[in-house]
Amino acid sequence: MMTDAVLVTGATGFIGRHLVLELLARGDRVFALTRAANGSSAKERLMRALRTAHGSSLPGQMQANLEAVEGDLVLSGLGLPRRVQERLAAEVGQVLHCGGDTRFYPKDRAAHRAVHLDGPLNTLRMIDQGRGVRFHHVSTAYIAGMRNGTAYEDELDVGQAFRNPYERIKLEAERTIRTACEAREIPLTIFRPSIVVADPRSPNSNWSDPISTRFAAFARLCRLYKRTIGRIRGLRPSLRIRGSSESVLNVVPITYVVQAMLAISAAPRERTLTFHLVDPAPPRNRELLDQVTAMLGVAGLEPFEDRTLPMEGMTLLERVAENLLRPYQDYFFESPTFDDRYARQFLDGRVEPRSAVALEFLARAVDARRTTKSGSDLLRSIHAEDRTPTRVSDLFS
C-alpha cells in the first residue's frame, strides 16, 4: 500500500469513479477532485457517482480514506484555497489525471481546450512542489486518427487526420503534459485505452456511461427486431448498420483498464512511457453482425458501407439504430491495430486483456432486462439531439 495519498481528477467520470473505488478497496487514501454542479456540492456528486458504480453505499473504511476536493481544472491552483493546495502538495505522491470533456463535438471549443490543455498543467503546477510527484495521464488510443495499419505506443504525431476535435485535443494534451513533465524531470505515464465499456462479466456492472448506454440500447433494438418483424418471415427486411464489414471496433472492459492502470502506475520507472490498454484481437464488424444475428435468431443485419450517403428507404428501426450509434459511426470504418507491447511487458501476465469483449457485451445486453436507463428516457434524449420521431419511444417500453 502506498504511503502517499493519490489525487484523482475527473473522479465522477466513468474511468475516474472506478479508479477511485479500486484505490479505496486496496486501502489507499484518495483525494478526488470534483466540481460542484447543478445545485449539488462536489461531495454529493462524488458519492452519487461512486454509489452508482459500486452498486451500494461505500463501506465506512472506504469513506474514511476518501476526501472530496471541490475545485476546477481550468483555474489556477485548481481554484483551491492556499491551505488546501499546500496540504495536497505535502500529502499527494501520485496523480491519476482522468479529467476532461469527452464530447466529440463540444459547443464551446475554448472551454474544451482549456480543460484538456490547462487542466493537466494546473494540476501539475499545484501538486509538484519539488517532491517528485508521479503523474499519470489518461488519453485515448484513438489519437492514432483515421488510419489503418499499426499504431505504436511510442508514436505521437505522424501526420494523421482525425475523426473529431476530441481526438485532436487529446493529442495536443499529450504533447503539453509531456513537455511540462520533462521540464520538471518527472516520469510521466500516459494511458491510451480504446473504447471503454462496462464489463460484461461483472455481475454488478453499471451500464450508465454514455457508450454502454447507447450500445446496450442497440442490442435491445435487435431483440425487439426479433420479437416483432423477425417473427414474420414475409416481413423480414434487412436492418442496415452504417460501417465497413471488414473494419474493427476496439472495445475494452473498464475492469481491465483500471487494473492495468493501477498495476503499471505502481511500477517504478525513470522515463516517460505510453501504454495502449486495448483488446489485442478485436472481432471485425462482420463477425459482430454475424454473432448478433445468431444470438437473436434473425436474418438481415447488414453493413451499409458508406460514411455519408443517405440510406434509401430507411425503416423506423434503421432510423433508431442510426441515431443510437451516430456518435461512434466514424469508428466503424477504419481498422487500426494498436500495438501494446509496453503494456504487456509491464503487466507481465498479472492483468490480462480479454478479446471479443464487444461480443460478450452485446450478448449480455440482449439478455438483460434493465441494462440501461429506460429506453423511453434514452430515446427522448436522442430525439432532442437528433430529431428522431417521437413514436420510437414505444420500441423499448
PDB file of N, CA and C in Angstrom, residues 118-212:
ATOM      1  N   ASP A 118      -5.111  23.209 -20.229  1.00  0.00           N
ATOM      2  CA  ASP A 118      -4.769  23.876 -18.974  1.00  0.00           C
ATOM      3  C   ASP A 118      -4.966  22.951 -17.779  1.00  0.00           C
ATOM      4  N   GLY A 119      -5.936  22.038 -17.877  1.00  0.00           N
ATOM      5  CA  GLY A 119      -6.256  21.170 -16.743  1.00  0.00           C
ATOM      6  C   GLY A 119      -5.074  20.385 -16.208  1.00  0.00           C
ATOM      7  N   PRO A 120      -4.390  19.604 -17.047  1.00  0.00           N
ATOM      8  CA  PRO A 120      -3.243  18.845 -16.521  1.00  0.00           C
ATOM      9  C   PRO A 120      -2.104  19.735 -16.052  1.00  0.00           C
ATOM     10  N   LEU A 121      -1.899  20.876 -16.737  1.00  0.00           N
ATOM     11  CA  LEU A 121      -0.829  21.787 -16.314  1.00  0.00           C
ATOM     12  C   LEU A 121      -1.140  22.403 -14.962  1.00  0.00           C
ATOM     13  N   ASN A 122      -2.364  22.860 -14.754  1.00  0.00           N
ATOM     14  CA  ASN A 122      -2.742  23.428 -13.458  1.00  0.00           C
ATOM     15  C   ASN A 122      -2.599  22.401 -12.342  1.00  0.00           C
ATOM     16  N   THR A 123      -2.957  21.172 -12.629  1.00  0.00           N
ATOM     17  CA  THR A 123      -2.825  20.109 -11.625  1.00  0.00           C
ATOM     18  C   THR A 123      -1.368  19.874 -11.285  1.00  0.00           C
ATOM     19  N   LEU A 124      -0.525  19.764 -12.314  1.00  0.00           N
ATOM     20  CA  LEU A 124       0.896  19.506 -12.087  1.00  0.00           C
ATOM     21  C   LEU A 124       1.553  20.644 -11.318  1.00  0.00           C
ATOM     22  N   ARG A 125       1.270  21.878 -11.691  1.00  0.00           N
ATOM     23  CA  ARG A 125       1.893  23.027 -11.021  1.00  0.00           C
ATOM     24  C   ARG A 125       1.487  23.112  -9.562  1.00  0.00           C
ATOM     25  N   MET A 126       0.236  22.797  -9.291  1.00  0.00           N
ATOM     26  CA  MET A 126      -0.247  22.891  -7.922  1.00  0.00           C
ATOM     27  C   MET A 126       0.326  21.777  -7.039  1.00  0.00           C
ATOM     28  N   ILE A 127       0.426  20.568  -7.605  1.00  0.00           N
ATOM     29  CA  ILE A 127       0.848  19.413  -6.813  1.00  0.00           C
ATOM     30  C   ILE A 127       2.356  19.337  -6.653  1.00  0.00           C
ATOM     31  N   ASP A 128       3.071  19.573  -7.743  1.00  0.00           N
ATOM     32  CA  ASP A 128       4.514  19.347  -7.716  1.00  0.00           C
ATOM     33  C   ASP A 128       5.238  20.531  -7.090  1.00  0.00           C
ATOM     34  N   GLN A 129       5.726  20.304  -5.885  1.00  0.00           N
ATOM     35  CA  GLN A 129       6.492  21.341  -5.189  1.00  0.00           C
ATOM     36  C   GLN A 129       7.900  20.817  -4.882  1.00  0.00           C
ATOM     37  N   GLY A 130       8.486  20.147  -5.891  1.00  0.00           N
ATOM     38  CA  GLY A 130       9.834  19.619  -5.711  1.00  0.00           C
ATOM     39  C   GLY A 130       9.888  18.255  -5.061  1.00  0.00           C
ATOM     40  N   ARG A 131       8.719  17.625  -4.835  1.00  0.00           N
ATOM     41  CA  ARG A 131       8.724  16.306  -4.182  1.00  0.00           C
ATOM     42  C   ARG A 131       8.879  15.172  -5.191  1.00  0.00           C
ATOM     43  N   GLY A 132       8.820  15.480  -6.492  1.00  0.00           N
ATOM     44  CA  GLY A 132       8.915  14.422  -7.487  1.00  0.00           C
ATOM     45  C   GLY A 132       7.645  13.604  -7.586  1.00  0.00           C
ATOM     46  N   VAL A 133       6.499  14.265  -7.543  1.00  0.00           N
ATOM     47  CA  VAL A 133       5.227  13.569  -7.658  1.00  0.00           C
ATOM     48  C   VAL A 133       5.168  12.817  -8.981  1.00  0.00           C
ATOM     49  N   ARG A 134       4.523  11.673  -8.986  1.00  0.00           N
ATOM     50  CA  ARG A 134       4.368  10.878 -10.204  1.00  0.00           C
ATOM     51  C   ARG A 134       3.031  11.231 -10.860  1.00  0.00           C
ATOM     52  N   PHE A 135       3.089  11.463 -12.168  1.00  0.00           N
ATOM     53  CA  PHE A 135       1.912  11.935 -12.895  1.00  0.00           C
ATOM     54  C   PHE A 135       1.499  10.898 -13.922  1.00  0.00           C
ATOM     55  N   HIS A 136       0.211  10.529 -13.892  1.00  0.00           N
ATOM     56  CA  HIS A 136      -0.341   9.539 -14.810  1.00  0.00           C
ATOM     57  C   HIS A 136      -1.509  10.188 -15.551  1.00  0.00           C
ATOM     58  N   HIS A 137      -1.433  10.189 -16.861  1.00  0.00           N
ATOM     59  CA  HIS A 137      -2.385  10.935 -17.697  1.00  0.00           C
ATOM     60  C   HIS A 137      -3.193   9.981 -18.567  1.00  0.00           C
ATOM     61  N   VAL A 138      -4.520  10.131 -18.556  1.00  0.00           N
ATOM     62  CA  VAL A 138      -5.392   9.277 -19.368  1.00  0.00           C
ATOM     63  C   VAL A 138      -5.667   9.962 -20.704  1.00  0.00           C
ATOM     64  N   SER A 139      -5.273   9.307 -21.773  1.00  0.00           N
ATOM     65  CA  SER A 139      -5.513   9.790 -23.126  1.00  0.00           C
ATOM     66  C   SER A 139      -6.457   8.808 -23.824  1.00  0.00           C
ATOM     67  N   THR A 140      -6.273   8.573 -25.091  1.00  0.00           N
ATOM     68  CA  THR A 140      -7.074   7.607 -25.837  1.00  0.00           C
ATOM     69  C   THR A 140      -6.230   6.982 -26.935  1.00  0.00           C
ATOM     70  N   ALA A 141      -6.449   5.697 -27.203  1.00  0.00           N
ATOM     71  CA  ALA A 141      -5.735   5.029 -28.291  1.00  0.00           C
ATOM     72  C   ALA A 141      -6.072   5.652 -29.631  1.00  0.00           C
ATOM     73  N   TYR A 142      -7.230   6.314 -29.703  1.00  0.00           N
ATOM     74  CA  TYR A 142      -7.689   6.847 -30.979  1.00  0.00           C
ATOM     75  C   TYR A 142      -7.072   8.192 -31.342  1.00  0.00           C
ATOM     76  N   ILE A 143      -6.032   8.617 -30.624  1.00  0.00           N
ATOM     77  CA  ILE A 143      -5.230   9.712 -31.175  1.00  0.00           C
ATOM     78  C   ILE A 143      -4.504   9.225 -32.435  1.00  0.00           C
ATOM     79  N   ALA A 144      -4.545   7.907 -32.676  1.00  0.00           N
ATOM     80  CA  ALA A 144      -3.991   7.355 -33.916  1.00  0.00           C
ATOM     81  C   ALA A 144      -4.706   7.913 -35.133  1.00  0.00           C
ATOM     82  N   GLY A 145      -5.936   8.400 -34.941  1.00  0.00           N
ATOM     83  CA  GLY A 145      -6.653   9.061 -36.019  1.00  0.00           C
ATOM     84  C   GLY A 145      -7.235   8.106 -37.040  1.00  0.00           C
ATOM     85  N   MET A 146      -7.550   8.658 -38.207  1.00  0.00           N
ATOM     86  CA  MET A 146      -8.224   7.909 -39.272  1.00  0.00           C
ATOM     87  C   MET A 146      -7.181   7.189 -40.117  1.00  0.00           C
ATOM     88  N   ARG A 147      -6.804   6.016 -39.673  1.00  0.00           N
ATOM     89  CA  ARG A 147      -5.828   5.257 -40.439  1.00  0.00           C
ATOM     90  C   ARG A 147      -5.968   3.779 -40.136  1.00  0.00           C
ATOM     91  N   ASN A 148      -5.453   2.978 -41.054  1.00  0.00           N
ATOM     92  CA  ASN A 148      -5.334   1.545 -40.856  1.00  0.00           C
ATOM     93  C   ASN A 148      -3.876   1.229 -40.531  1.00  0.00           C
ATOM     94  N   GLY A 149      -3.569  -0.038 -40.347  1.00  0.00           N
ATOM     95  CA  GLY A 149      -2.204  -0.395 -40.008  1.00  0.00           C
ATOM     96  C   GLY A 149      -1.967  -0.300 -38.515  1.00  0.00           C
ATOM     97  N   THR A 150      -0.706  -0.376 -38.125  1.00  0.00           N
ATOM     98  CA  THR A 150      -0.336  -0.468 -36.715  1.00  0.00           C
ATOM     99  C   THR A 150      -0.024   0.904 -36.129  1.00  0.00           C
ATOM    100  N   ALA A 151      -0.638   1.190 -34.988  1.00  0.00           N
ATOM    101  CA  ALA A 151      -0.321   2.392 -34.205  1.00  0.00           C
ATOM    102  C   ALA A 151       0.503   1.948 -33.005  1.00  0.00           C
ATOM    103  N   TYR A 152       1.677   2.515 -32.854  1.00  0.00           N
ATOM    104  CA  TYR A 152       2.598   2.092 -31.800  1.00  0.00           C
ATOM    105  C   TYR A 152       2.497   3.001 -30.584  1.00  0.00           C
ATOM    106  N   GLU A 153       2.876   2.443 -29.440  1.00  0.00           N
ATOM    107  CA  GLU A 153       2.774   3.185 -28.185  1.00  0.00           C
ATOM    108  C   GLU A 153       3.730   4.366 -28.133  1.00  0.00           C
ATOM    109  N   ASP A 154       4.848   4.292 -28.835  1.00  0.00           N
ATOM    110  CA  ASP A 154       5.802   5.403 -28.787  1.00  0.00           C
ATOM    111  C   ASP A 154       5.581   6.413 -29.903  1.00  0.00           C
ATOM    112  N   GLU A 155       4.479   6.277 -30.663  1.00  0.00           N
ATOM    113  CA  GLU A 155       4.139   7.260 -31.680  1.00  0.00           C
ATOM    114  C   GLU A 155       3.305   8.378 -31.086  1.00  0.00           C
ATOM    115  N   LEU A 156       3.414   9.544 -31.692  1.00  0.00           N
ATOM    116  CA  LEU A 156       2.595  10.667 -31.257  1.00  0.00           C
ATOM    117  C   LEU A 156       1.962  11.305 -32.494  1.00  0.00           C
ATOM    118  N   ASP A 157       2.589  12.318 -33.039  1.00  0.00           N
ATOM    119  CA  ASP A 157       2.068  12.975 -34.234  1.00  0.00           C
ATOM    120  C   ASP A 157       2.796  12.418 -35.452  1.00  0.00           C
ATOM    121  N   VAL A 158       2.052  11.694 -36.300  1.00  0.00           N
ATOM    122  CA  VAL A 158       2.641  11.141 -37.521  1.00  0.00           C
ATOM    123  C   VAL A 158       1.903  11.669 -38.746  1.00  0.00           C
ATOM    124  N   GLY A 159       1.260  12.832 -38.597  1.00  0.00           N
ATOM    125  CA  GLY A 159       0.533  13.437 -39.696  1.00  0.00           C
ATOM    126  C   GLY A 159      -0.856  12.872 -39.897  1.00  0.00           C
ATOM    127  N   GLN A 160      -1.408  12.198 -38.898  1.00  0.00           N
ATOM    128  CA  GLN A 160      -2.719  11.571 -39.025  1.00  0.00           C
ATOM    129  C   GLN A 160      -3.842  12.600 -39.080  1.00  0.00           C
ATOM    130  N   ALA A 161      -4.912  12.247 -39.802  1.00  0.00           N
ATOM    131  CA  ALA A 161      -6.146  13.028 -39.791  1.00  0.00           C
ATOM    132  C   ALA A 161      -7.038  12.499 -38.669  1.00  0.00           C
ATOM    133  N   PHE A 162      -7.960  13.345 -38.198  1.00  0.00           N
ATOM    134  CA  PHE A 162      -8.785  12.980 -37.051  1.00  0.00           C
ATOM    135  C   PHE A 162     -10.260  12.939 -37.411  1.00  0.00           C
ATOM    136  N   ARG A 163     -11.006  12.109 -36.693  1.00  0.00           N
ATOM    137  CA  ARG A 163     -12.444  11.998 -36.907  1.00  0.00           C
ATOM    138  C   ARG A 163     -13.206  13.158 -36.284  1.00  0.00           C
ATOM    139  N   ASN A 164     -12.657  13.720 -35.222  1.00  0.00           N
ATOM    140  CA  ASN A 164     -13.400  14.728 -34.456  1.00  0.00           C
ATOM    141  C   ASN A 164     -12.421  15.570 -33.640  1.00  0.00           C
ATOM    142  N   PRO A 165     -12.865  16.702 -33.112  1.00  0.00           N
ATOM    143  CA  PRO A 165     -11.988  17.564 -32.307  1.00  0.00           C
ATOM    144  C   PRO A 165     -11.473  16.895 -31.036  1.00  0.00           C
ATOM    145  N   TYR A 166     -12.229  15.927 -30.507  1.00  0.00           N
ATOM    146  CA  TYR A 166     -11.783  15.259 -29.282  1.00  0.00           C
ATOM    147  C   TYR A 166     -10.458  14.531 -29.505  1.00  0.00           C
ATOM    148  N   GLU A 167     -10.341  13.789 -30.598  1.00  0.00           N
ATOM    149  CA  GLU A 167      -9.090  13.074 -30.865  1.00  0.00           C
ATOM    150  C   GLU A 167      -7.924  14.058 -30.989  1.00  0.00           C
ATOM    151  N   ARG A 168      -8.156  15.154 -31.699  1.00  0.00           N
ATOM    152  CA  ARG A 168      -7.087  16.131 -31.907  1.00  0.00           C
ATOM    153  C   ARG A 168      -6.632  16.757 -30.590  1.00  0.00           C
ATOM    154  N   ILE A 169      -7.591  17.123 -29.725  1.00  0.00           N
ATOM    155  CA  ILE A 169      -7.214  17.794 -28.479  1.00  0.00           C
ATOM    156  C   ILE A 169      -6.517  16.835 -27.519  1.00  0.00           C
ATOM    157  N   LYS A 170      -6.850  15.547 -27.599  1.00  0.00           N
ATOM    158  CA  LYS A 170      -6.163  14.573 -26.750  1.00  0.00           C
ATOM    159  C   LYS A 170      -4.709  14.419 -27.177  1.00  0.00           C
ATOM    160  N   LEU A 171      -4.436  14.521 -28.460  1.00  0.00           N
ATOM    161  CA  LEU A 171      -3.044  14.504 -28.917  1.00  0.00           C
ATOM    162  C   LEU A 171      -2.314  15.742 -28.416  1.00  0.00           C
ATOM    163  N   GLU A 172      -2.941  16.905 -28.534  1.00  0.00           N
ATOM    164  CA  GLU A 172      -2.321  18.136 -28.033  1.00  0.00           C
ATOM    165  C   GLU A 172      -2.068  18.043 -26.534  1.00  0.00           C
ATOM    166  N   ALA A 173      -2.998  17.456 -25.808  1.00  0.00           N
ATOM    167  CA  ALA A 173      -2.841  17.325 -24.356  1.00  0.00           C
ATOM    168  C   ALA A 173      -1.646  16.444 -24.011  1.00  0.00           C
ATOM    169  N   GLU A 174      -1.453  15.366 -24.767  1.00  0.00           N
ATOM    170  CA  GLU A 174      -0.284  14.514 -24.528  1.00  0.00           C
ATOM    171  C   GLU A 174       1.010  15.307 -24.705  1.00  0.00           C
ATOM    172  N   ARG A 175       1.075  16.073 -25.784  1.00  0.00           N
ATOM    173  CA  ARG A 175       2.295  16.845 -26.022  1.00  0.00           C
ATOM    174  C   ARG A 175       2.514  17.881 -24.925  1.00  0.00           C
ATOM    175  N   THR A 176       1.428  18.503 -24.485  1.00  0.00           N
ATOM    176  CA  THR A 176       1.522  19.556 -23.472  1.00  0.00           C
ATOM    177  C   THR A 176       2.038  19.011 -22.147  1.00  0.00           C
ATOM    178  N   ILE A 177       1.438  17.938 -21.664  1.00  0.00           N
ATOM    179  CA  ILE A 177       1.839  17.413 -20.362  1.00  0.00           C
ATOM    180  C   ILE A 177       3.205  16.732 -20.443  1.00  0.00           C
ATOM    181  N   ARG A 178       3.543  16.175 -21.619  1.00  0.00           N
ATOM    182  CA  ARG A 178       4.868  15.579 -21.796  1.00  0.00           C
ATOM    183  C   ARG A 178       5.963  16.644 -21.661  1.00  0.00           C
ATOM    184  N   THR A 179       5.754  17.780 -22.315  1.00  0.00           N
ATOM    185  CA  THR A 179       6.733  18.870 -22.242  1.00  0.00           C
ATOM    186  C   THR A 179       6.883  19.376 -20.815  1.00  0.00           C
ATOM    187  N   ALA A 180       5.766  19.534 -20.108  1.00  0.00           N
ATOM    188  CA  ALA A 180       5.806  20.044 -18.737  1.00  0.00           C
ATOM    189  C   ALA A 180       6.522  19.078 -17.802  1.00  0.00           C
ATOM    190  N   CYS A 181       6.265  17.796 -17.945  1.00  0.00           N
ATOM    191  CA  CYS A 181       6.908  16.816 -17.064  1.00  0.00           C
ATOM    192  C   CYS A 181       8.392  16.684 -17.371  1.00  0.00           C
ATOM    193  N   GLU A 182       8.754  16.755 -18.636  1.00  0.00           N
ATOM    194  CA  GLU A 182      10.169  16.687 -18.982  1.00  0.00           C
ATOM    195  C   GLU A 182      10.926  17.879 -18.402  1.00  0.00           C
ATOM    196  N   ALA A 183      10.299  19.059 -18.420  1.00  0.00           N
ATOM    197  CA  ALA A 183      10.953  20.248 -17.866  1.00  0.00           C
ATOM    198  C   ALA A 183      11.188  20.092 -16.366  1.00  0.00           C
ATOM    199  N   ARG A 184      10.313  19.343 -15.687  1.00  0.00           N
ATOM    200  CA  ARG A 184      10.444  19.126 -14.246  1.00  0.00           C
ATOM    201  C   ARG A 184      11.154  17.818 -13.904  1.00  0.00           C
ATOM    202  N   GLU A 185      11.577  17.080 -14.938  1.00  0.00           N
ATOM    203  CA  GLU A 185      12.227  15.778 -14.766  1.00  0.00           C
ATOM    204  C   GLU A 185      11.336  14.817 -13.976  1.00  0.00           C
ATOM    205  N   ILE A 186      10.057  14.834 -14.322  1.00  0.00           N
ATOM    206  CA  ILE A 186       9.076  13.955 -13.699  1.00  0.00           C
ATOM    207  C   ILE A 186       8.724  12.834 -14.673  1.00  0.00           C
ATOM    208  N   PRO A 187       8.905  11.574 -14.285  1.00  0.00           N
ATOM    209  CA  PRO A 187       8.472  10.475 -15.160  1.00  0.00           C
ATOM    210  C   PRO A 187       6.956  10.531 -15.359  1.00  0.00           C
ATOM    211  N   LEU A 188       6.540  10.470 -16.597  1.00  0.00           N
ATOM    212  CA  LEU A 188       5.124  10.577 -16.943  1.00  0.00           C
ATOM    213  C   LEU A 188       4.637   9.241 -17.474  1.00  0.00           C
ATOM    214  N   THR A 189       3.450   8.844 -17.052  1.00  0.00           N
ATOM    215  CA  THR A 189       2.787   7.676 -17.615  1.00  0.00           C
ATOM    216  C   THR A 189       1.574   8.158 -18.400  1.00  0.00           C
ATOM    217  N   ILE A 190       1.481   7.741 -19.649  1.00  0.00           N
ATOM    218  CA  ILE A 190       0.315   8.065 -20.469  1.00  0.00           C
ATOM    219  C   ILE A 190      -0.419   6.770 -20.782  1.00  0.00           C
ATOM    220  N   PHE A 191      -1.689   6.733 -20.403  1.00  0.00           N
ATOM    221  CA  PHE A 191      -2.527   5.567 -20.674  1.00  0.00           C
ATOM    222  C   PHE A 191      -3.428   5.886 -21.864  1.00  0.00           C
ATOM    223  N   ARG A 192      -3.445   4.976 -22.827  1.00  0.00           N
ATOM    224  CA  ARG A 192      -4.299   5.147 -24.002  1.00  0.00           C
ATOM    225  C   ARG A 192      -5.281   3.971 -24.111  1.00  0.00           C
ATOM    226  N   PRO A 193      -6.394   4.021 -23.401  1.00  0.00           N
ATOM    227  CA  PRO A 193      -7.405   2.980 -23.587  1.00  0.00           C
ATOM    228  C   PRO A 193      -8.125   3.173 -24.917  1.00  0.00           C
ATOM    229  N   SER A 194      -8.681   2.082 -25.430  1.00  0.00           N
ATOM    230  CA  SER A 194      -9.530   2.194 -26.619  1.00  0.00           C
ATOM    231  C   SER A 194     -10.943   2.568 -26.162  1.00  0.00           C
ATOM    232  N   ILE A 195     -11.984   1.985 -26.716  1.00  0.00           N
ATOM    233  CA  ILE A 195     -13.352   2.340 -26.336  1.00  0.00           C
ATOM    234  C   ILE A 195     -13.731   1.545 -25.092  1.00  0.00           C
ATOM    235  N   VAL A 196     -13.926   2.238 -23.987  1.00  0.00           N
ATOM    236  CA  VAL A 196     -14.129   1.588 -22.684  1.00  0.00           C
ATOM    237  C   VAL A 196     -15.624   1.444 -22.415  1.00  0.00           C
ATOM    238  N   VAL A 197     -16.024   0.207 -22.091  1.00  0.00           N
ATOM    239  CA  VAL A 197     -17.426  -0.069 -21.788  1.00  0.00           C
ATOM    240  C   VAL A 197     -17.522  -0.801 -20.462  1.00  0.00           C
ATOM    241  N   ALA A 198     -18.748  -0.918 -19.959  1.00  0.00           N
ATOM    242  CA  ALA A 198     -18.989  -1.713 -18.761  1.00  0.00           C
ATOM    243  C   ALA A 198     -18.512  -3.146 -19.000  1.00  0.00           C
ATOM    244  N   ASP A 199     -18.070  -3.800 -17.931  1.00  0.00           N
ATOM    245  CA  ASP A 199     -17.543  -5.156 -18.063  1.00  0.00           C
ATOM    246  C   ASP A 199     -18.698  -6.151 -18.151  1.00  0.00           C
ATOM    247  N   PRO A 200     -18.833  -6.866 -19.276  1.00  0.00           N
ATOM    248  CA  PRO A 200     -19.971  -7.782 -19.414  1.00  0.00           C
ATOM    249  C   PRO A 200     -19.923  -8.972 -18.464  1.00  0.00           C
ATOM    250  N   ARG A 201     -18.756  -9.250 -17.861  1.00  0.00           N
ATOM    251  CA  ARG A 201     -18.661 -10.385 -16.941  1.00  0.00           C
ATOM    252  C   ARG A 201     -18.905  -9.993 -15.492  1.00  0.00           C
ATOM    253  N   SER A 202     -18.975  -8.714 -15.233  1.00  0.00           N
ATOM    254  CA  SER A 202     -19.154  -8.265 -13.853  1.00  0.00           C
ATOM    255  C   SER A 202     -20.634  -8.309 -13.480  1.00  0.00           C
ATOM    256  N   PRO A 203     -21.007  -9.083 -12.442  1.00  0.00           N
ATOM    257  CA  PRO A 203     -22.428  -9.215 -12.106  1.00  0.00           C
ATOM    258  C   PRO A 203     -23.062  -7.922 -11.629  1.00  0.00           C
ATOM    259  N   ASN A 204     -22.271  -7.024 -11.048  1.00  0.00           N
ATOM    260  CA  ASN A 204     -22.813  -5.773 -10.527  1.00  0.00           C
ATOM    261  C   ASN A 204     -22.472  -4.578 -11.419  1.00  0.00           C
ATOM    262  N   SER A 205     -22.092  -4.866 -12.661  1.00  0.00           N
ATOM    263  CA  SER A 205     -21.649  -3.788 -13.538  1.00  0.00           C
ATOM    264  C   SER A 205     -22.783  -2.810 -13.832  1.00  0.00           C
ATOM    265  N   ASN A 206     -22.470  -1.530 -13.703  1.00  0.00           N
ATOM    266  CA  ASN A 206     -23.441  -0.488 -14.020  1.00  0.00           C
ATOM    267  C   ASN A 206     -23.195   0.002 -15.441  1.00  0.00           C
ATOM    268  N   TRP A 207     -24.265   0.113 -16.221  1.00  0.00           N
ATOM    269  CA  TRP A 207     -24.144   0.416 -17.642  1.00  0.00           C
ATOM    270  C   TRP A 207     -24.668   1.824 -17.938  1.00  0.00           C
ATOM    271  N   SER A 208     -24.411   2.748 -17.062  1.00  0.00           N
ATOM    272  CA  SER A 208     -24.994   4.080 -17.216  1.00  0.00           C
ATOM    273  C   SER A 208     -24.087   5.066 -17.948  1.00  0.00           C
ATOM    274  N   ASP A 209     -22.855   4.660 -18.296  1.00  0.00           N
ATOM    275  CA  ASP A 209     -21.997   5.577 -19.035  1.00  0.00           C
ATOM    276  C   ASP A 209     -22.536   5.733 -20.459  1.00  0.00           C
ATOM    277  N   PRO A 210     -22.224   6.834 -21.122  1.00  0.00           N
ATOM    278  CA  PRO A 210     -22.836   7.121 -22.434  1.00  0.00           C
ATOM    279  C   PRO A 210     -22.596   6.053 -23.485  1.00  0.00           C
ATOM    280  N   ILE A 211     -21.388   5.490 -23.549  1.00  0.00           N
ATOM    281  CA  ILE A 211     -21.098   4.491 -24.581  1.00  0.00           C
ATOM    282  C   ILE A 211     -21.880   3.211 -24.312  1.00  0.00           C
ATOM    283  N   SER A 212     -21.805   2.707 -23.079  1.00  0.00           N
ATOM    284  CA  SER A 212     -22.515   1.477 -22.749  1.00  0.00           C
ATOM    285  C   SER A 212     -24.011   1.644 -22.945  1.00  0.00           C
TER     286      SER A 212
END
